[in-house]
Coordinates of C-alpha atoms and ligand atoms in Angstrom, one line a residue:
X1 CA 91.2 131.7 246.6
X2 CA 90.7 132.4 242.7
X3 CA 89.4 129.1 242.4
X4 CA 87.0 129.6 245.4
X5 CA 85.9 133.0 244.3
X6 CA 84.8 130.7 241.5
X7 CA 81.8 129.8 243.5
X8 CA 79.8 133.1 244.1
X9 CA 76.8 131.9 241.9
X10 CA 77.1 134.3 238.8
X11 CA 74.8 133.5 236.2
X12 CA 76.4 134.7 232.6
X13 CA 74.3 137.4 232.3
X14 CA 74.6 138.9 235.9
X15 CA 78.4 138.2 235.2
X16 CA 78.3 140.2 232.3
X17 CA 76.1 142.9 233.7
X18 CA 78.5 143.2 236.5
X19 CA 81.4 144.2 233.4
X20 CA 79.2 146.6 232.0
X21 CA 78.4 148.2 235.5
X22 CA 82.6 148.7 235.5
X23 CA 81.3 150.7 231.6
X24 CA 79.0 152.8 232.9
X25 CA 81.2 153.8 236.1
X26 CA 84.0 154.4 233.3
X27 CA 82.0 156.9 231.7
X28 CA 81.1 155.2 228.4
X29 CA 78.3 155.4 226.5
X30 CA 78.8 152.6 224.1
X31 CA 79.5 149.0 225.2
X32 CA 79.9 146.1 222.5
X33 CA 79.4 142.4 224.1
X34 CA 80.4 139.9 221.9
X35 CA 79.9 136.3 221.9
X36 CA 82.2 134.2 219.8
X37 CA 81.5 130.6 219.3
X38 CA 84.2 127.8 218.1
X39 CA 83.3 125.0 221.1
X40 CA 85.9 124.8 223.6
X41 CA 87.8 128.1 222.2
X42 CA 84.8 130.0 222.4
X43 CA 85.2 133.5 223.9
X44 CA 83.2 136.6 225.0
X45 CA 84.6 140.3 224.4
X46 CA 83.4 143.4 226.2
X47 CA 84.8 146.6 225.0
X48 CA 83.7 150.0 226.2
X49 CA 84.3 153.8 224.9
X50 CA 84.7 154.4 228.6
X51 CA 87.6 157.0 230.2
X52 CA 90.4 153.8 230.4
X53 CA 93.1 152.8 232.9
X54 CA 96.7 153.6 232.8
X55 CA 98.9 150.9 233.2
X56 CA 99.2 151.7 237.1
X57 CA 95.7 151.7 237.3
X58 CA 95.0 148.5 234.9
X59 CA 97.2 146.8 237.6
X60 CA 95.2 147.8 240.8
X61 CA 91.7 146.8 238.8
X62 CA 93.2 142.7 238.3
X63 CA 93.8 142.9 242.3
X64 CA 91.1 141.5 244.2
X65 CA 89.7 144.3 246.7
X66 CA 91.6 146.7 245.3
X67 CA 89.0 149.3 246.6
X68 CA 88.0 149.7 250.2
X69 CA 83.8 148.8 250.3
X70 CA 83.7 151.2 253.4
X71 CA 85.1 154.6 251.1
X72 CA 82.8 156.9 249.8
X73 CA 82.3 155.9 246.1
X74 CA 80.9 159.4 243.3
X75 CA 77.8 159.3 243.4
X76 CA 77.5 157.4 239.5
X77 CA 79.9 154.9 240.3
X78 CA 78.1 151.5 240.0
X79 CA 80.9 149.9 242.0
X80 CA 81.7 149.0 245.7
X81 CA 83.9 145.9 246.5
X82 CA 86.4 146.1 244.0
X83 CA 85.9 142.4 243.3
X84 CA 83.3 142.7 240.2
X85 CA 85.7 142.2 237.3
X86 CA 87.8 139.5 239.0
X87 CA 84.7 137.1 240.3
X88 CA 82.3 138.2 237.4
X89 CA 84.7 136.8 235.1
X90 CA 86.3 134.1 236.8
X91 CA 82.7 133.1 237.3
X92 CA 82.5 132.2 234.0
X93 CA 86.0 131.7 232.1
X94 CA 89.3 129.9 233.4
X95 CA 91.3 133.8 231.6
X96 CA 90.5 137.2 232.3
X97 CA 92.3 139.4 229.7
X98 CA 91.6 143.1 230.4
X99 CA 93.3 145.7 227.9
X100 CA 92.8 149.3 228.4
X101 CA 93.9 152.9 226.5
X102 CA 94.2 155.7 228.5
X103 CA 94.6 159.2 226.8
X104 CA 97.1 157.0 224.2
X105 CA 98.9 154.8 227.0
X106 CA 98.0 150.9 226.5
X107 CA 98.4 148.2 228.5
X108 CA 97.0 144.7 228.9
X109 CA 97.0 142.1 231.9
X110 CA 96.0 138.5 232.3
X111 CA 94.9 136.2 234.8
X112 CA 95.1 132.7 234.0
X113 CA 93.9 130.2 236.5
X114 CA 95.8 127.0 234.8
X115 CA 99.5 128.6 234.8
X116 CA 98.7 130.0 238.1
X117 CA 98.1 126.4 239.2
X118 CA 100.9 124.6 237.6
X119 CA 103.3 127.4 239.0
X120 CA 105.5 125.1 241.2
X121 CA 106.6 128.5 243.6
X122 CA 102.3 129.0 243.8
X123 CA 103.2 132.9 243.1
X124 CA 100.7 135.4 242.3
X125 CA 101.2 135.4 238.4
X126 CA 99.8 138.4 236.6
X127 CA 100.8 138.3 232.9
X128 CA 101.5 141.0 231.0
X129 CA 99.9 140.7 227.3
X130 CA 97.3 138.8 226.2
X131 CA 98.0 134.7 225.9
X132 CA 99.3 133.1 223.1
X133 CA 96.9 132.9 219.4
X134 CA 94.7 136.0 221.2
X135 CA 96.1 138.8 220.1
X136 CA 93.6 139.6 217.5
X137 CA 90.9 140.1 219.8
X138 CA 92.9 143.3 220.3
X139 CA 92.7 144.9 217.2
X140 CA 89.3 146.5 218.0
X141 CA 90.9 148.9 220.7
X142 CA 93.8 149.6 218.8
X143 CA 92.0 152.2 216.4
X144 CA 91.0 153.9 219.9
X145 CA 92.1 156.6 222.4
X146 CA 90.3 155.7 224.8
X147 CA 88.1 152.6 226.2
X148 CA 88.8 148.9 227.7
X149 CA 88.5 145.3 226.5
X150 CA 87.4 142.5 228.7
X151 CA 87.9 139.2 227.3
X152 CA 86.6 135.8 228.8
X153 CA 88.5 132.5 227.7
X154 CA 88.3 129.3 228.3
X155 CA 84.8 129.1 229.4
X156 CA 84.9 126.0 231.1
X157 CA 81.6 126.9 233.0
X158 CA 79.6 127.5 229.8
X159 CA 80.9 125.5 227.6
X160 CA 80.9 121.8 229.0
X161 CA 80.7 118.3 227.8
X162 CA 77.8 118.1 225.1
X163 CA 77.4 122.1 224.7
X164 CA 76.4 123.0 221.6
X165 CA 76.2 126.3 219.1
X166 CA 72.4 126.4 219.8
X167 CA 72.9 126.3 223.3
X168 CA 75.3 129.2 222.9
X169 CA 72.9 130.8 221.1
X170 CA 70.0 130.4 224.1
X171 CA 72.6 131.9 226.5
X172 CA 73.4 135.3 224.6
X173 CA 69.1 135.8 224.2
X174 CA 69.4 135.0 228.1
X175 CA 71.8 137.7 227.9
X176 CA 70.4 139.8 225.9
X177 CA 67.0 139.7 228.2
X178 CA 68.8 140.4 231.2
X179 CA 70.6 143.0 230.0
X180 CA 67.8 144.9 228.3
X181 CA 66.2 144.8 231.7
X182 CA 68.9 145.5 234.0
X183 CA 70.1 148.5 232.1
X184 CA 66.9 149.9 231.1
X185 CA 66.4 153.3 232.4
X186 CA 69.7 154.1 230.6
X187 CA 69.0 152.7 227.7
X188 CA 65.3 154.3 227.1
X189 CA 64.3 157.6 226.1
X190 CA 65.1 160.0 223.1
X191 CA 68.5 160.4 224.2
X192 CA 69.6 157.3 225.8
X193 CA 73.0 157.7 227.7
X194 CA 73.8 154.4 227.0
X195 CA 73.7 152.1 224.2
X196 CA 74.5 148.5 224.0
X197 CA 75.3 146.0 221.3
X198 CA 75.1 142.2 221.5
X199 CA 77.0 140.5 218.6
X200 CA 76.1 143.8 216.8
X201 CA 73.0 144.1 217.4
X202 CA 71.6 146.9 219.7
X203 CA 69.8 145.7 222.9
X204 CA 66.4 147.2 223.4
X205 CA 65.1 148.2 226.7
X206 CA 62.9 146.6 228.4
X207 CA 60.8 148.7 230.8
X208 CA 58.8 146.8 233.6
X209 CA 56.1 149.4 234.1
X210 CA 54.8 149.6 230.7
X211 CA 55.3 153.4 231.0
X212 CA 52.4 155.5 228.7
X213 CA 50.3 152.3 227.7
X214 CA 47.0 153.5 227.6
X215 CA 45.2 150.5 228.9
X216 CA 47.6 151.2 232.9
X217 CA 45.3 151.0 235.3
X218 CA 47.3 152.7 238.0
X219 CA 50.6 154.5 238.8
X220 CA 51.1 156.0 242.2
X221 CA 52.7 159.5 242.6
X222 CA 56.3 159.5 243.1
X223 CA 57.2 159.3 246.5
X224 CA 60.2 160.4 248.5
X225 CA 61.1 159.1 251.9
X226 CA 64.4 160.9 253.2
X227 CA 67.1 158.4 255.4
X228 CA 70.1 159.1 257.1
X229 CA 71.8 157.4 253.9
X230 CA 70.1 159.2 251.6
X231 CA 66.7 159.6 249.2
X232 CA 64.4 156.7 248.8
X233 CA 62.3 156.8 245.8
X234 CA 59.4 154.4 245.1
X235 CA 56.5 154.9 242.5
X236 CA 53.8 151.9 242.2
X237 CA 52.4 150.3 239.3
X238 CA 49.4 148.1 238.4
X239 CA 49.5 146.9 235.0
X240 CA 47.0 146.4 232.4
X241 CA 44.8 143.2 232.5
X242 CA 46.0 140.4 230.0
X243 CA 42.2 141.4 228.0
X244 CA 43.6 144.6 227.6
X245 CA 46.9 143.9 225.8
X246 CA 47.6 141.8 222.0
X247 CA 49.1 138.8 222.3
X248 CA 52.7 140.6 221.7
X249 CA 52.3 143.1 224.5
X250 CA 51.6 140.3 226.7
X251 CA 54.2 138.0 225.8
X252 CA 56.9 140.8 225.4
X253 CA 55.7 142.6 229.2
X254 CA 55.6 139.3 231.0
X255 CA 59.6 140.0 231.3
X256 CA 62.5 137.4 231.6
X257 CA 61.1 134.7 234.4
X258 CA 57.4 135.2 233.4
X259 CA 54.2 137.4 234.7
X260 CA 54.1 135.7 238.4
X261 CA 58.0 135.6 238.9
X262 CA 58.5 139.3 238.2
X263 CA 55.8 140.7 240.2
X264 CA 56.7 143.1 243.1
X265 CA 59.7 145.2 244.0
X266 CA 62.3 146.5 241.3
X267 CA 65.2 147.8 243.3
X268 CA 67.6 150.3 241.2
X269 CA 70.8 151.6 242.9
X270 CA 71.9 154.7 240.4
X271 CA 69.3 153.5 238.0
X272 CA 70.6 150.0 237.6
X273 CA 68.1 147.2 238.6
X274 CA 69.8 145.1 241.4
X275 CA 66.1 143.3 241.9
X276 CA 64.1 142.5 239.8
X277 CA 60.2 141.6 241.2
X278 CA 59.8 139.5 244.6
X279 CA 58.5 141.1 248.1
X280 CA 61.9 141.4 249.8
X281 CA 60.7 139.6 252.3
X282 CA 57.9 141.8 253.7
X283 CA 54.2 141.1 254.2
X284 CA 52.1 141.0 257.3
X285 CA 51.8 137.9 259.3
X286 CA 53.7 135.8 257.0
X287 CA 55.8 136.9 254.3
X288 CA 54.2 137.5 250.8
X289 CA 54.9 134.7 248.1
X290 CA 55.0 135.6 244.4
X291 CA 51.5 134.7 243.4
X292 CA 49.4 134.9 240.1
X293 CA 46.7 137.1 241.8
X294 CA 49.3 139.9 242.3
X295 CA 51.3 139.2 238.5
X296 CA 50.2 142.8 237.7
X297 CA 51.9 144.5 240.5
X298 CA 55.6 146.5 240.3
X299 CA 56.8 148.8 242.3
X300 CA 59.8 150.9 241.4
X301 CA 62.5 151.6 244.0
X302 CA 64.9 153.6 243.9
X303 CA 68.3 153.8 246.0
X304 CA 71.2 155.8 246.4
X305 CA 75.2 154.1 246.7
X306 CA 74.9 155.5 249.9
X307 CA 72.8 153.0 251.4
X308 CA 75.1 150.1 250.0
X309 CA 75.3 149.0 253.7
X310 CA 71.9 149.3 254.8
X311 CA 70.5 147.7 252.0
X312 CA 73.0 144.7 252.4
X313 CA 74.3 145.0 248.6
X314 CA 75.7 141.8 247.6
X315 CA 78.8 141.5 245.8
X316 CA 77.1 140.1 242.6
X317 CA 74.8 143.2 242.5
X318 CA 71.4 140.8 242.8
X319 CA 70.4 140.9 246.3
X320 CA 68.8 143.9 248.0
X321 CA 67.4 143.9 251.3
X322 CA 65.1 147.1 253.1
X323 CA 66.3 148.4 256.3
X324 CA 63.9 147.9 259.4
X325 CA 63.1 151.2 259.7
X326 CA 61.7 151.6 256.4
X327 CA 59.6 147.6 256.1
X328 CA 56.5 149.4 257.7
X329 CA 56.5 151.9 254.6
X330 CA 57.3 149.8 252.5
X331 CA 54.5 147.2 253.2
X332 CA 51.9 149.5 253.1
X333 CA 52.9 151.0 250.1
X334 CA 53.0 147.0 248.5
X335 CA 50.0 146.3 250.3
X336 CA 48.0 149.1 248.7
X337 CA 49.7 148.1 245.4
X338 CA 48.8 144.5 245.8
X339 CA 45.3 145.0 246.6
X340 CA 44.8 146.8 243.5
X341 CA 46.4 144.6 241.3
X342 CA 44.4 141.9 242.6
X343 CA 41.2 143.1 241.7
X344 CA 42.2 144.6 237.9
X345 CA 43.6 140.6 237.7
X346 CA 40.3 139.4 239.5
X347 CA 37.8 141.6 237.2
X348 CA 39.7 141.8 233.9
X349 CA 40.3 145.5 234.0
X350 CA 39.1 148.1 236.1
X351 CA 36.1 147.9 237.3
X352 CA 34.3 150.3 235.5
X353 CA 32.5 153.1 237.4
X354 CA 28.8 153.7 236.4
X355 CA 27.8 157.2 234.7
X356 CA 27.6 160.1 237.1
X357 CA 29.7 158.1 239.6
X358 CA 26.3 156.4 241.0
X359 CA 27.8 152.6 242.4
X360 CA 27.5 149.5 240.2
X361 CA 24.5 147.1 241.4
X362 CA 26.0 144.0 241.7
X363 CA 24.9 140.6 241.7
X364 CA 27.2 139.3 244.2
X365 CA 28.0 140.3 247.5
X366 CA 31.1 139.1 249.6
X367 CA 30.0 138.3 253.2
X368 CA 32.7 138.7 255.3
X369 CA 32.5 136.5 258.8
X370 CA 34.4 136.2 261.2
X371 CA 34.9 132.7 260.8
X372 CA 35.4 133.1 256.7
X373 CA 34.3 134.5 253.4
X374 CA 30.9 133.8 251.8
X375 CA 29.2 134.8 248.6
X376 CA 25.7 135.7 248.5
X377 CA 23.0 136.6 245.3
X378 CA 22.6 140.2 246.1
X379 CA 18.2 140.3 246.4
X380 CA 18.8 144.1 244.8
X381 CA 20.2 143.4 241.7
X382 CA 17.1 144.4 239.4
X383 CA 17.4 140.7 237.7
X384 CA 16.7 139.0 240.8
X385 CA 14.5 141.7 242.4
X386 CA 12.1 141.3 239.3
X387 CA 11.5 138.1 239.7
X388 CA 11.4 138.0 243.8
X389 CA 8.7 140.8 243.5
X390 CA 6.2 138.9 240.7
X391 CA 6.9 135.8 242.5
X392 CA 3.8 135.6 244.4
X393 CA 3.7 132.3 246.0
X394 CA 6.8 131.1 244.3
X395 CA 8.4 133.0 246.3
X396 CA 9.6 130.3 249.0
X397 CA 10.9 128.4 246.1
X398 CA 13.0 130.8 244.7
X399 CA 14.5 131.8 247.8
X400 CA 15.6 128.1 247.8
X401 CA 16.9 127.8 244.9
X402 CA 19.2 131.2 245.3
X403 CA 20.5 129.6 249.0
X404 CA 21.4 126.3 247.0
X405 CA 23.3 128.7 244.2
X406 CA 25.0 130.4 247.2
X407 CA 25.7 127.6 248.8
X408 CA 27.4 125.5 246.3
X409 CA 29.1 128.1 244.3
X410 CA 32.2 125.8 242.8
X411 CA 34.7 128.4 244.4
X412 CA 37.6 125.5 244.7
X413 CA 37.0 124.8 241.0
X414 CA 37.4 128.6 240.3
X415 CA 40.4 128.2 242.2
X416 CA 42.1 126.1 240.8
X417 CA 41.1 126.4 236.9
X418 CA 42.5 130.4 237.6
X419 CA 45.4 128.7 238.7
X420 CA 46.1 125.9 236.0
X421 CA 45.1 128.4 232.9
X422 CA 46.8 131.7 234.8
X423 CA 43.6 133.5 233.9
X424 CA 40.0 134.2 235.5
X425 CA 37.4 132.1 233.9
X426 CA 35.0 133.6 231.7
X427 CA 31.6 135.9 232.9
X428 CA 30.4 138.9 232.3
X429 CA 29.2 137.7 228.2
X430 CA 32.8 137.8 227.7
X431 CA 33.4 136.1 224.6
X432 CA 29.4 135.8 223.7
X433 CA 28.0 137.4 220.6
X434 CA 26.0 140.9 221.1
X435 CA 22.7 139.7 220.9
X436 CA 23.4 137.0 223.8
X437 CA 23.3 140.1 225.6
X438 CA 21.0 142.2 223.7
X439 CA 18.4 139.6 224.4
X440 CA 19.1 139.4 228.4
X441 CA 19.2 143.0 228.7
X442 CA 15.9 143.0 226.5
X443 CA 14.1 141.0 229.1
X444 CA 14.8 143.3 231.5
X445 CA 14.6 146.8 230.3
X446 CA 10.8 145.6 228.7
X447 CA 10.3 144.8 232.7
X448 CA 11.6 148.1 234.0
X449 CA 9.0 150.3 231.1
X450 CA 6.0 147.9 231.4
X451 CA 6.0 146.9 234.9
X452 CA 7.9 149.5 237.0
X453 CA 6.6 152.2 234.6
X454 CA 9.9 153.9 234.0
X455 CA 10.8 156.0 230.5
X456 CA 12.5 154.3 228.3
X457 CA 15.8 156.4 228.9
X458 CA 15.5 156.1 233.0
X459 CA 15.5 152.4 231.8
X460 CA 18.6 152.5 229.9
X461 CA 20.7 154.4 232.2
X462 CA 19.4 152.0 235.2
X463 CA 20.4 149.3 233.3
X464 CA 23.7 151.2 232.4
X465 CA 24.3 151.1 236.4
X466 CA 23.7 146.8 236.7
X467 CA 26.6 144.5 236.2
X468 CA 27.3 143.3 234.2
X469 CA 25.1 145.6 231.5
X470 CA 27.6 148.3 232.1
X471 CA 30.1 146.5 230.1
X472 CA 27.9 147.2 227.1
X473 CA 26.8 150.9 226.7
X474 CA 26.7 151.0 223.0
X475 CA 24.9 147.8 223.3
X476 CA 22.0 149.3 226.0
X477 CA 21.5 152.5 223.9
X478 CA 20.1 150.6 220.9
X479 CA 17.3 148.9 223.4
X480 CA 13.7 150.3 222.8
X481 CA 14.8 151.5 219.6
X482 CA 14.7 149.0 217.4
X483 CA 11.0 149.5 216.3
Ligands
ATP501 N1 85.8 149.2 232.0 C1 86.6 149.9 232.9 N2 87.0 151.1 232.6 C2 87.7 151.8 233.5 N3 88.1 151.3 234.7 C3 87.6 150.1 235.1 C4 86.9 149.3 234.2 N4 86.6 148.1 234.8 C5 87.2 148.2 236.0 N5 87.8 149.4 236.2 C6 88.5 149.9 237.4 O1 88.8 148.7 238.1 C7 88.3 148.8 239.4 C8 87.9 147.4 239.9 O2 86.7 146.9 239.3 P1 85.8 145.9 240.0 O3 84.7 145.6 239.1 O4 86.7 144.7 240.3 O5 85.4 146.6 241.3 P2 84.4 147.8 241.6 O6 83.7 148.1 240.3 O7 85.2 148.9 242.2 O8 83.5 147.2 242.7 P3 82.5 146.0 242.5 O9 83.1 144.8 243.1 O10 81.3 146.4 243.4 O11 82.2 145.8 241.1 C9 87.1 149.7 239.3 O12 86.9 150.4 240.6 C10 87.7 150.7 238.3 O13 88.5 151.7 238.9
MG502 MG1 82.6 146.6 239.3

């Protein structure tokens, strides 16, 4: 069964988030991971400042199930199955040595999956001590009162033919991600309840919401949705535009699997992130797919231990899935969510609202039919309302060549350039020099004063309300007053 348990699909860092959950529930608030590589004798240590098991207690902990997952749990404990240190580990290493001081009492146990299998009476064989040439690893928890060690040996599942010390290396900055994400609520903030080192080095959070950058365009209001199990706590998040951040901020934001891959949900059971980004299966006709238009949507959820059973909690801490009662909340929240993301992704930022609130004259207008979407030269816009009006007899022509525009804008080459370079293609003078604009706003402010009479400042602010001139205001206030 050991061997089986094997199987559950623990990556290395889940397995060692799933040891630091056992921390946290302990009470500590200091957790050392360390990774020690020497090839096939490479090891990993976890050592907590947490409250400790006695010996008794050290002995229920190496059982597996040695909790009930149907018994009410405190409401801190990150816990449930009582199969976390036994399958995390095993997950990853062929010996599990835990060692443990309680108020001054010390004891150690072992599970070691090789003398369990060459024992010819196939007893359950839990060693007392650690193995053979390992007893230094215990010298750390000897200076201490309190706290446990969990040590990992014989990593046959990391360490395999061909693995080298720069592998090792990749896997503790995958660990080191993972963890800074999965923990970081209680690793943030002036005080941080928790702190973790990796090889020495403390892990910095990594917050998904970008909390307090200016450039945000949206958070939602907390809200609370009450359930028979308890409190359900989501607050959304649209995050800033890539144009809006330095190339840091949007490499270290984009999170462990990338921008599209850690959009949507981020479901926290006592603060710990169980899932992190997907749309848990929700959407409207279909189910939504993780796609680049939404990459600036996240949505914080929070759960209670309570609703370990309605959420279907998975024994590796990594799945989450809503109840049916709450999916209609829940989508419309994400759909609300999703549609704004879409457009700060779609128009580089918010779109920005004109002075005094007056609406934006745009030169494009989405047709919506029945039978499909269209886009259409909007006749208002005063750039192509100038020239319609002075047009005379070229009118006819004009019209003809706007209808041709219309009608072959290169929307599947859009399409799929947004898609290949992850970004909206250029418009709006993005990227030109000021006088590119300067001299296409010139044309038409000189038409607004000479031909539509208007004052020179009834000129600028007009302008001020035209896309995409509104981008510029600095840039429109200089125009007529130059000579
Ligand atoms: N670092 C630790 N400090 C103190 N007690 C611990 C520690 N690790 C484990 N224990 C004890 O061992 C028990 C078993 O841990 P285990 O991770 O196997 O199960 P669990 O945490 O109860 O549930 P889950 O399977 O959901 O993780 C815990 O409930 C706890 O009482
Ligand atoms: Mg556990």
């Amino acid at each position: 069964m050991l061997e089986s348990l094997r199987g559950l699909g623990y990556s290395t860092a889940a397995a060692v988030a799933d040891i630091v959950d056992n921390s946290i529930s302990a009470g500590a608030d200091e957790v050392r991971i360390d990774f020690k590589w020497s090839s096939v004798n490479s090891c990993v240590l976890i050592l907590d400042n947490g409250r400790g098991m006695t010996d008794r207690e050290l002995e229920e902990a190496m059982r597996l199930g040695d909790k009930n997952p149907l018994s009410e749990r405190s409401p801190h404990d990150l816990g449930r199955f009582g199969m976390g240190l036994k399958t995390a580990s095993l997950s990853q290493c062929r010996r599990l040595t835990v060692a443990s001081v309680k108020k001054g009492e010390r004891s150690c146990l072992r599970w070691d999956l090789d003398e369990l299998a060459a024992d010819p009476n196939s007893e359950w064989l839990l060693f007392e001590g650690p193995a053979e040439g390992s007893t230094s690893h215990l010298t750390e928890l000897a200076n201490r009162s309190s706290g446990t060690l969990v040590i990992w040996e014989m990593l046959d599942r990391i360490v395999t033919e061909g693995y080298t010390a720069d592998d090792f290396n990749d896997l503790i900055d995958a660990v080191e991600s993972h963890v800074a994400m999965v923990f970081h609520r209680l690793l943030e903030g002036p005080r941080p309840r928790l702190r973790i080192l990796l090889n020495g080095r403390p892990v910095t959070p990594w917050d998904p919401f970008m909390s307090g950058h200016p450039a945000k365009p949206w958070t939602s209001p907390i809200t609370n949705h009450p359930t028979p199990y308890g409190t359900v706590t989501v607050q959304c998040h649209v995050l800033p535009h890539r144009d809006r951040l330095s190339n840091a901020e949007f490499e270290n934001n984009a999170g462990p699997t990338g921008w599209t891959a850690q959009q949507g949900f981020y479901v926290y059971r006592n603060e710990r992130l169980l899932v992190a980004g997907g749309w848990l299966g929700l959407g409207n006709t279909r189910s939504w797919n993780r796609e680049e238009a939404y990459r600036l949507a996240r949505i914080r959820l929070d759960i209670p231990n309570t609703a370990d059973a309605d959420w279907k909690i998975d024994i590796r801490k990594s799945t989450a899935r809503p109840p049916v009662s709450l999916r209609q909340w829940l989508t419309s929240l994400a759909e609300n969510t999703r549609d704004r993301a879409r457009r700060v992704f779609a128009y580089r930022g918010a779109p920005a609202a004109g002075t005094g609130n007056l609406p934006i004259e745009q030169a494009w207008r989405v047709e919506r039919l029945r039978t499909g979407i269209r886009y259409r030269i909007d006749e208002s816009h005063p750039s192509v309302a100038a020239v319609m009006e002075c047009a005379g007899s070229l009118q006819p022509m004009l019209k003809a060549m706007l209808r041709v525009i219309e009608e072959t804008v290169p929307v599947q080459r859009i399409w799929l350039d947004t898609a290949e370079s992850k970004e909206t293609p250029r418009t709006g003078f993005e990227g030109e020099p000021n006088e590119a604009v300067i001299q296409v706003a010139g044309v038409l402010y000189r038409d607004l004063v000479q031909r539509k009479g208007l004052s020179p400042d009834d000129a600028r602010k007009s302008l001020l309300r035209t896309e995409p001139f509104q981008k510029y205001p600095s840039l429109i206030a200089e125009l007529g007053r130059e000579s």
